[in-house]
CSV table of C-alpha atoms and ligand atoms in Angstrom, one decimal:
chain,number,residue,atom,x,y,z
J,1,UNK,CA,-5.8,-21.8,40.2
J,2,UNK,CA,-9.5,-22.6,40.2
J,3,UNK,CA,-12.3,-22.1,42.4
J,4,UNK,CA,-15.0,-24.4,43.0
J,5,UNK,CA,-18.2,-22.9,43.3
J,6,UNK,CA,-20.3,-24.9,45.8
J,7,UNK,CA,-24.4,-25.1,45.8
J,8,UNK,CA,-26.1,-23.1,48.4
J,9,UNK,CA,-26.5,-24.6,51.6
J,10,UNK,CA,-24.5,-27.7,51.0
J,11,UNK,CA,-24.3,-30.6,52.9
J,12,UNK,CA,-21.1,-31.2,55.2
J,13,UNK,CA,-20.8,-34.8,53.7
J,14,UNK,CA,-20.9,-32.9,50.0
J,15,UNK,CA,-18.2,-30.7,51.2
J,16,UNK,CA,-16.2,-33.3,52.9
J,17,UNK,CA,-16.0,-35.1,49.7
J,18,UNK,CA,-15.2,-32.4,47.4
J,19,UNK,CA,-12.2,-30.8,49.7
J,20,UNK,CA,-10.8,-35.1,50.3
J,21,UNK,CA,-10.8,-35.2,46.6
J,22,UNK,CA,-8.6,-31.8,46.0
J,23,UNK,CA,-6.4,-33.0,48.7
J,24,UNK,CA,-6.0,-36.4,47.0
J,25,UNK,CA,-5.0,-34.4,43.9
J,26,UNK,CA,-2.0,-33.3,45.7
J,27,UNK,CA,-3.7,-29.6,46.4
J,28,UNK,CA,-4.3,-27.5,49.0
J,29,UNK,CA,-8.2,-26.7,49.3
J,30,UNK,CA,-9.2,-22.8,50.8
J,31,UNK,CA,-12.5,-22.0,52.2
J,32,UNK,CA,-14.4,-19.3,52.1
J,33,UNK,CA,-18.2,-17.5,51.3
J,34,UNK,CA,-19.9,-15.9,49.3
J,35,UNK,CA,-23.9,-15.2,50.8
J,36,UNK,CA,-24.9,-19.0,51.2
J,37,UNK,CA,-22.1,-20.6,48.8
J,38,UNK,CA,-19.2,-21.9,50.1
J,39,UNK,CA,-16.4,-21.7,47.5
J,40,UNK,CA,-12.9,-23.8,47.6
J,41,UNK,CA,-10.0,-22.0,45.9
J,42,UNK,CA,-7.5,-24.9,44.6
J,43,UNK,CA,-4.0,-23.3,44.9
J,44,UNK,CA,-1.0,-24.5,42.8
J,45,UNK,CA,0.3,-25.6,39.4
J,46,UNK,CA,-1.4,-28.5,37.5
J,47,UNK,CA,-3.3,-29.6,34.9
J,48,UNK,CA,-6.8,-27.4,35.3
J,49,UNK,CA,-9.2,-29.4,32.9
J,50,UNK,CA,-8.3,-32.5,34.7
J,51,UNK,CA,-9.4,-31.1,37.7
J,52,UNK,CA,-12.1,-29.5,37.0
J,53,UNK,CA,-13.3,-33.0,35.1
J,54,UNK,CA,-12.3,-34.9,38.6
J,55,UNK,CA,-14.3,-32.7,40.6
J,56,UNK,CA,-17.4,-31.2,38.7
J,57,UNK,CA,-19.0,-34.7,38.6
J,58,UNK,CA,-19.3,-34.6,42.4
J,59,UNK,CA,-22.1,-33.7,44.2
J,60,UNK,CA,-23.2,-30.3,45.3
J,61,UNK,CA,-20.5,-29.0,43.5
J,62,UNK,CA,-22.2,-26.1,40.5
J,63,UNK,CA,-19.2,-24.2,39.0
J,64,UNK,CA,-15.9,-24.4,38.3
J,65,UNK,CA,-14.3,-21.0,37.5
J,66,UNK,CA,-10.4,-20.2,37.0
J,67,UNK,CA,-9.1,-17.3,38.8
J,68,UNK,CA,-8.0,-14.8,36.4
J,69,UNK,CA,-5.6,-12.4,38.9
J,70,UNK,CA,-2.2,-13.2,40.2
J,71,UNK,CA,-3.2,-12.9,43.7
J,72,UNK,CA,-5.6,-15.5,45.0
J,73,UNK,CA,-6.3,-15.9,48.3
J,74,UNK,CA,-6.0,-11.9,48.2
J,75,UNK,CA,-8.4,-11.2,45.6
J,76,UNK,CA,-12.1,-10.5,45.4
J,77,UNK,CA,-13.5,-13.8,43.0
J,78,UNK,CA,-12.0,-16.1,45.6
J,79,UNK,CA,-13.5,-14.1,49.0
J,80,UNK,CA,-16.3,-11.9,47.4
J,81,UNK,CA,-17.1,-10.8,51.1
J,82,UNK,CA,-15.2,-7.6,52.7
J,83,UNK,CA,-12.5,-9.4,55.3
J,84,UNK,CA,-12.9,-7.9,59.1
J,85,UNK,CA,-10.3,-8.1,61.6
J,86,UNK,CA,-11.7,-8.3,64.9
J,87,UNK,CA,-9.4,-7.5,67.7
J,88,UNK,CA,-12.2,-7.5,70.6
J,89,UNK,CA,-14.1,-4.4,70.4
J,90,UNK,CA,-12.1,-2.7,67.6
J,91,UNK,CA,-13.0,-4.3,64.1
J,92,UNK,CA,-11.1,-3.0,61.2
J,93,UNK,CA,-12.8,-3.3,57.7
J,94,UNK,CA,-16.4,-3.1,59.3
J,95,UNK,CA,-18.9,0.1,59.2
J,96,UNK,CA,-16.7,2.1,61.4
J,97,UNK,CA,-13.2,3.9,59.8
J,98,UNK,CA,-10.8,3.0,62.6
J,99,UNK,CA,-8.0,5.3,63.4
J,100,UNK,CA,-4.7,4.3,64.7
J,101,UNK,CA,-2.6,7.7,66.1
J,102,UNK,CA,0.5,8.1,68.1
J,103,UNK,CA,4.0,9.1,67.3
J,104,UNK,CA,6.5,8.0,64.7
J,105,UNK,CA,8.7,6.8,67.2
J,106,UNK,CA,8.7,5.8,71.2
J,107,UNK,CA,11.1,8.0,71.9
J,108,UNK,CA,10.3,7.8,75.9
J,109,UNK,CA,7.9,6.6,78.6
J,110,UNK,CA,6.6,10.2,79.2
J,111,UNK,CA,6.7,11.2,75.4
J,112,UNK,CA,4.5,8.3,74.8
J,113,UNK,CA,1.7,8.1,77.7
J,114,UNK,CA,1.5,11.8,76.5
J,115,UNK,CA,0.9,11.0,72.7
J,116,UNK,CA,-1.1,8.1,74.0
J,117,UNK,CA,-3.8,9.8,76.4
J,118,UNK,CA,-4.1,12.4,74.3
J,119,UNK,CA,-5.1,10.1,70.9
J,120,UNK,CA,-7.3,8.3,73.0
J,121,UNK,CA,-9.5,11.7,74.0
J,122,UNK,CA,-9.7,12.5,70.7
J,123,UNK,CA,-11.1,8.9,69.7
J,124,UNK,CA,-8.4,6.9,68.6
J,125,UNK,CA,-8.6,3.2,68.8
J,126,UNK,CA,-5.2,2.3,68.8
J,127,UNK,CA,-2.1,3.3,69.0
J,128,UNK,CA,0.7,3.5,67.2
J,129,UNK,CA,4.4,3.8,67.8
J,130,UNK,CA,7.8,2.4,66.4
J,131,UNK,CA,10.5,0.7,69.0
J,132,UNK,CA,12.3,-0.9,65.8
J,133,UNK,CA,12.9,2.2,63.5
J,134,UNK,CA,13.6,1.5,59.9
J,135,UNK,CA,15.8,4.8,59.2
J,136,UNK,CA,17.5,6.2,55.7
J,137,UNK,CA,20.8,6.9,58.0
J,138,UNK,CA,22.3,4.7,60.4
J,139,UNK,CA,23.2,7.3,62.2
J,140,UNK,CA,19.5,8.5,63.0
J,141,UNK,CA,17.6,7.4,66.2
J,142,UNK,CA,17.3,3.6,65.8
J,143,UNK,CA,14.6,3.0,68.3
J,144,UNK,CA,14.1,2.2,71.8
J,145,UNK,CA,13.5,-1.4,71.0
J,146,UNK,CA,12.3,-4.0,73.7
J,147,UNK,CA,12.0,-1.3,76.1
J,148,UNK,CA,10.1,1.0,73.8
J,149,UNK,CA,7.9,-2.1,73.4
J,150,UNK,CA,7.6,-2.2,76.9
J,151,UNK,CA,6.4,1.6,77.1
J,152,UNK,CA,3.6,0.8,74.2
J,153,UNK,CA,2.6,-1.9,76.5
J,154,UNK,CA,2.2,0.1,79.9
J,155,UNK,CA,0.2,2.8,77.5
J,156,UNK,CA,-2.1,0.1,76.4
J,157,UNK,CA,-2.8,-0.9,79.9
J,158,UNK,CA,-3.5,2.5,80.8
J,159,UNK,CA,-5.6,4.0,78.0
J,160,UNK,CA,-7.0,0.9,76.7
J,161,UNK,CA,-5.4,1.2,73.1
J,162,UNK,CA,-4.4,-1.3,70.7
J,163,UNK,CA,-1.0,-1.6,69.7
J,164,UNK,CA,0.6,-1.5,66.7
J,165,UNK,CA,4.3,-1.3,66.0
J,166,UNK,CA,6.6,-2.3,62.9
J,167,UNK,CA,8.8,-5.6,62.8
J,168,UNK,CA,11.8,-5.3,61.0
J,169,UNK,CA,13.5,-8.7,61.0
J,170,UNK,CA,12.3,-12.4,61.2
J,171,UNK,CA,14.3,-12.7,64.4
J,172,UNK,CA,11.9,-9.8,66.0
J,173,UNK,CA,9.0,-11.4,65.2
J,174,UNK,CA,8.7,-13.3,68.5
J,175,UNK,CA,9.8,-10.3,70.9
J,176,UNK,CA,7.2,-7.5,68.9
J,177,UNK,CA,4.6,-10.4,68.9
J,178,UNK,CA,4.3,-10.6,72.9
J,179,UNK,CA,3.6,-6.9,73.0
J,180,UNK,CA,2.0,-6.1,69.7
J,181,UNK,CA,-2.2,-6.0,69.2
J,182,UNK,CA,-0.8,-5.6,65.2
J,183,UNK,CA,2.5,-6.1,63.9
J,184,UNK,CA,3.2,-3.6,60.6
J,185,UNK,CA,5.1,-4.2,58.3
J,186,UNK,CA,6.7,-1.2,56.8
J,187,UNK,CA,7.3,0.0,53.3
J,188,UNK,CA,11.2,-0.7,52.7
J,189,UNK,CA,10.0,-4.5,54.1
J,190,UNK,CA,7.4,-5.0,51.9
J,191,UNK,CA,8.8,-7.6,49.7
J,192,UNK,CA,11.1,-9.1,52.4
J,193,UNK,CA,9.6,-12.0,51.2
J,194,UNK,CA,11.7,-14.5,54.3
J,195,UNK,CA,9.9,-11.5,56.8
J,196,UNK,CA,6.1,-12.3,54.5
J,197,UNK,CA,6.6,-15.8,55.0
J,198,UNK,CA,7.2,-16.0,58.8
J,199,UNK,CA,4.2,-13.3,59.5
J,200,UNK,CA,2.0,-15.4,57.3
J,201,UNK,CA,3.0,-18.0,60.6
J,202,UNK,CA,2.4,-15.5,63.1
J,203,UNK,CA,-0.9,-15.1,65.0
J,204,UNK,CA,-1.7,-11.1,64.9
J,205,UNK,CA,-3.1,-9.3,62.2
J,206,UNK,CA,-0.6,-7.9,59.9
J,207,UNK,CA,-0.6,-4.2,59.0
J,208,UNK,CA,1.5,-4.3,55.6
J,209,UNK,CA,2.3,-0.9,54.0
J,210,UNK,CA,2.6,-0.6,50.7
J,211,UNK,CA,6.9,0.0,49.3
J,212,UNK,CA,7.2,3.6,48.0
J,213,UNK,CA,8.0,2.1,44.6
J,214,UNK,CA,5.9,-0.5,44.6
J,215,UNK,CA,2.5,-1.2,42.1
J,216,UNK,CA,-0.8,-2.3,43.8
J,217,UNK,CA,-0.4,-5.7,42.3
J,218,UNK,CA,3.2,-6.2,43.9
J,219,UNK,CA,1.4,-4.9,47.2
J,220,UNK,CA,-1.1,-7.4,46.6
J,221,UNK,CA,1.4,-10.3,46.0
J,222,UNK,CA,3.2,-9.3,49.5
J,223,UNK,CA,-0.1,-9.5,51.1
J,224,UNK,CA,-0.5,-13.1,49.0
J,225,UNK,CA,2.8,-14.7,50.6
J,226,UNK,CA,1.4,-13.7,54.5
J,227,UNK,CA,-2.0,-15.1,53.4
J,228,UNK,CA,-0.6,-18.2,51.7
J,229,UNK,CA,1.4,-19.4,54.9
J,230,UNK,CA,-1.7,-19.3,57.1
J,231,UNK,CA,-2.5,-15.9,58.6
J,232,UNK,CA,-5.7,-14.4,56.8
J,233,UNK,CA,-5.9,-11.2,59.1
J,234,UNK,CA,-3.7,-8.9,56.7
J,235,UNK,CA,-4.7,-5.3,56.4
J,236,UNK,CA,-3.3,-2.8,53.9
J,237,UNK,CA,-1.9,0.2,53.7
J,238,UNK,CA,-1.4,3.4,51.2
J,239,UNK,CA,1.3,5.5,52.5
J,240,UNK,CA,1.9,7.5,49.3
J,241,UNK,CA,4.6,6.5,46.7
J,242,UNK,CA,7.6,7.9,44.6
J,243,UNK,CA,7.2,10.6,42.1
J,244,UNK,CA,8.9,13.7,40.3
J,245,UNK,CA,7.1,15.6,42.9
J,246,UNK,CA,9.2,16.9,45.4
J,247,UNK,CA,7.3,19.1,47.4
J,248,UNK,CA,5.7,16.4,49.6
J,249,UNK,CA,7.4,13.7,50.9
J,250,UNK,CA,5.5,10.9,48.9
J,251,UNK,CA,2.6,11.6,46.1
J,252,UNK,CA,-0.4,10.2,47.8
J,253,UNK,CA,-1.9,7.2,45.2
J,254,UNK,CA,-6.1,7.8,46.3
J,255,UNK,CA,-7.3,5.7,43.3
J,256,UNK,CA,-5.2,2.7,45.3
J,257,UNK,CA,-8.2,2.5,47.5
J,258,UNK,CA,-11.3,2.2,45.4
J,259,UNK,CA,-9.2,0.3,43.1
J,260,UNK,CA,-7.8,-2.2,45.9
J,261,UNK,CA,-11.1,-2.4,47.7
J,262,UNK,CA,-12.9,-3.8,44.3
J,263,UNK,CA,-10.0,-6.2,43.7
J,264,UNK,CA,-9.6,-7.1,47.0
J,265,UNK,CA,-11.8,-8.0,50.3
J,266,UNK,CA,-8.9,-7.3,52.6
J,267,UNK,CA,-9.4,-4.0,54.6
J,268,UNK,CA,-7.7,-1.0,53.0
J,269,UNK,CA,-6.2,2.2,55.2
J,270,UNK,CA,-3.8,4.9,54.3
J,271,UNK,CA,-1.7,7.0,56.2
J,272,UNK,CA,-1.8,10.6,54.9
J,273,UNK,CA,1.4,11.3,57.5
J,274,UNK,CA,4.1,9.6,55.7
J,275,UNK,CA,2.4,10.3,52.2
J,276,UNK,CA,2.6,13.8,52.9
J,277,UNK,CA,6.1,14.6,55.3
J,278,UNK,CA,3.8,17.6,56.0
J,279,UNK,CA,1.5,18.2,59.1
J,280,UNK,CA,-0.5,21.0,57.4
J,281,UNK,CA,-1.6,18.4,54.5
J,282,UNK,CA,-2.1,15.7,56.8
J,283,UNK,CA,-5.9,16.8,57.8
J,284,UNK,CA,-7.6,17.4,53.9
J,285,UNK,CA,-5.4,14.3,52.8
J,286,UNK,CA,-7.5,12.1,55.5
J,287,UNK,CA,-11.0,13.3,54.9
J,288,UNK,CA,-10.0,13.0,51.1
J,289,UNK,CA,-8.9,9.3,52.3
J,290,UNK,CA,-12.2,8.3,54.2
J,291,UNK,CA,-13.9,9.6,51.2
J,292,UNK,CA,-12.5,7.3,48.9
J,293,UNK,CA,-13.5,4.5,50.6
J,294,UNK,CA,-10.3,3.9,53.4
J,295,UNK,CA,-11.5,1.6,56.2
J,296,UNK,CA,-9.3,3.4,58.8
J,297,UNK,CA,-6.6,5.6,58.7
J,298,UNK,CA,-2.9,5.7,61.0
J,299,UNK,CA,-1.6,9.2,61.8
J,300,UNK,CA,1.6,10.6,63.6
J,301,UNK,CA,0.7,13.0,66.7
J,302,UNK,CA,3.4,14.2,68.6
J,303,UNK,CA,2.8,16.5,71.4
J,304,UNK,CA,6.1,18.5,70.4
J,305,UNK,CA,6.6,17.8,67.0
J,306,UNK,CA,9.8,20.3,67.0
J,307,UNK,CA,11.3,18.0,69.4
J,308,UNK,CA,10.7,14.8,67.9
J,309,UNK,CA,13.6,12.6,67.0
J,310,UNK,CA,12.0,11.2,63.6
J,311,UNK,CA,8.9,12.8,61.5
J,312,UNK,CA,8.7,15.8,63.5
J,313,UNK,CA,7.4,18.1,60.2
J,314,UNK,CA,4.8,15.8,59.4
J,315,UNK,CA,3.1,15.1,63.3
J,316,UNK,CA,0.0,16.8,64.3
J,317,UNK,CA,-0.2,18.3,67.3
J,318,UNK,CA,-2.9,16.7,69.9
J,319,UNK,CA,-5.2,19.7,69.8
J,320,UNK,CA,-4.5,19.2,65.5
J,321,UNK,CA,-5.1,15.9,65.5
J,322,UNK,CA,-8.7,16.1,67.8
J,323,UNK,CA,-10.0,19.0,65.8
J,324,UNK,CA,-9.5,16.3,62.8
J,325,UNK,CA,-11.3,13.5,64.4
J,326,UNK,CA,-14.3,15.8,64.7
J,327,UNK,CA,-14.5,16.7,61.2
J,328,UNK,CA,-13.8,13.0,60.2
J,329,UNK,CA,-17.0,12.1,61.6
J,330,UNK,CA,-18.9,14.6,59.4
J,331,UNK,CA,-16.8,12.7,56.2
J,332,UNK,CA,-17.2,9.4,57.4
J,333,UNK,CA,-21.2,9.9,57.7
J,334,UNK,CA,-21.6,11.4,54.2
J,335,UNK,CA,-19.9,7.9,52.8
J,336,UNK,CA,-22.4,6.0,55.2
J,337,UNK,CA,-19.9,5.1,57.7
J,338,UNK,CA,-19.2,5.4,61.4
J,339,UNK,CA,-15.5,7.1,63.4
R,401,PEP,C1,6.2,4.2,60.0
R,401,PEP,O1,5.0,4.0,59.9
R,401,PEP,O2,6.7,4.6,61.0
R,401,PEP,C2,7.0,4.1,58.8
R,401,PEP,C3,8.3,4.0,58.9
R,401,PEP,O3,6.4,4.1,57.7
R,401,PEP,P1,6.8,3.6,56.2
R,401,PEP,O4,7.2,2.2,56.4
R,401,PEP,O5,5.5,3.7,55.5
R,401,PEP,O6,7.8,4.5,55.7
R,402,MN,MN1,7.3,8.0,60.7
């Protein structure tokens, strides 16, 4: 794969001609910018001098450079730019760290429109909350499904939040899709490569958590296949992975973030909650995230965490979870950004 660097300011004829003659090739031409350069990334196999001999004679073309990752449309050479999501008045990946709150599960209506006011007064943005629940034992609560969907839609309505709620299966898409602001993809899904494919079709932003045994570069290549069938608006997610440690749940990976943010322009969050298992690390884990560089962060609240049918140990409290917010701000301003 190459990328053609164009000449600043270019004229549309210039481009014209340059993306025609990629297509003509037999490739598919990407667009995107870097300051006043537009740059075309030429995706798939092929012979690269001929190419680059085919194309660098053209006009307002200047460079020709390969890309040297495995991810393309993911990485940093071919979209040197941070990505933003905008989803109205919330934008993920900009100046402010955007924090997404709710609980594990929508276990009811009540239950939720709780969990839901309450992350709002504290500053939330959106809310989270699973109908499709992706559980180690079949014989664990499953979810509420469409009708849980249907609570996380009456909440929105009422509090103004965002939604976001996982997808599980290619045949959900459609259902989650009509209710969802975000559709996540969680980590046991993340290299459901049939799942990738069809989101990469959808229309909402994709909230893709990384597999608790996956590497950043097989995160990276999940987030490749959504961006390679047409959706650009993925964001990603650090939700701790496996390790001989058994005290907490997951061993939170920090160095993912300032390491994915410099290989990558999509935006990065993490979510201390599922990286932890415990509520009482969930707080110093997020201002350690929002340190490091996280655009936003996705935390479980529960207003009765010992009643809650899934993640109970690891769900803040309201009153936990607002005290946090208010210290957030403090973190976020000392790394120059806004919550
Ligand atoms: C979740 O966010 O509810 C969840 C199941 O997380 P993960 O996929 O990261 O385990
Ligand atoms: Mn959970």
């Amino acid at each position: 794969m190459l990328i053609v660097v164009m000449k600043p300011r270019v004229m549309v004829k210039d481009m014209g001609a340059v993306l025609k003659k990629i297509e003509d090739m037999g490739y598919q031409p990407h667009i995107s910018r870097s300051g006043e350069r537009n740059l075309i990334g030429i995706i798939g196999e092929g012979n690269e001098e001929k190419i680059k001999d085919s194309l660098s004679v053209l006009e307002g073309v200047e460079q020709i450079v390969p890309l040297s990752q495995p991810f393309k449309l993911a990485s940093r050479e071919f979209h040197p730019e941070d990505s933003t999501i905008n989803l109205g008045p919330v934008v993920i990946g900009g100046e402010e760290v955007v924090v997404m709150a709710g609980p594990c599960a929508v276990e009811s209506r009540e239950q939720l429109l709780e969990a839901a006011e309450a992350v709002k007064e504290a500053g939330a943005k959106i809310l989270r909350g699973g109908a499709f629940k992706p559980r180690t034992s079949p014989y664990s609560f499953q979810g509420l499904g469409e009708k849980g969907l249907e609570y996380l839609a009456e909440a929105r309505e009422r509090t103004g939040l965002l939604i976001v709620t996982e997808v599980m299966s290619t045949g959900d898409i459609t259902l989650v899709a009509r209710y969802a602001d975000i559709m996540q993809v969680g980590a046991r899904n993340m290299q459901n490569y049939a799942l990738l494919q069809e989101l990469g079709k959808a229309r909402h932003p994709i909230l893709l958590k990384r597999g608790m045994m996956s590497s950043v570069e097989e995160l990276l290549m999940s987030a490749e296949y959504i961006l390679s069938n047409g959706n650009p608006r993925v964001i990603l997610c650090e939700r701790g992975i496996r390790t001989f440690e058994k005290m907490t749940r997951n061993t939170l990976d920090i160095s993912a973030v300032p390491l994915i943010k410099n290989l990558c322009h999509l935006p990065m969050i993490v979510d201390p909650s599922h990286a932890t298992g415990k509520w009482e690390l969930v707080a110093p884990v997020s201002k350690a995230a929002v340190a490091a560089g996280a655009d936003g962060l996705i935390i479980e609240v529960h207003s009765h965490p010992e009643e809650a049918l899934s993640d109970g140990p690891q769900s803040l409290k309201p009153e936990v979870f607002k005290k946090l917010m208010e210290e957030l701000k403090k973190v976020a301003a000392a790394v120059g950004r806004k919550l």
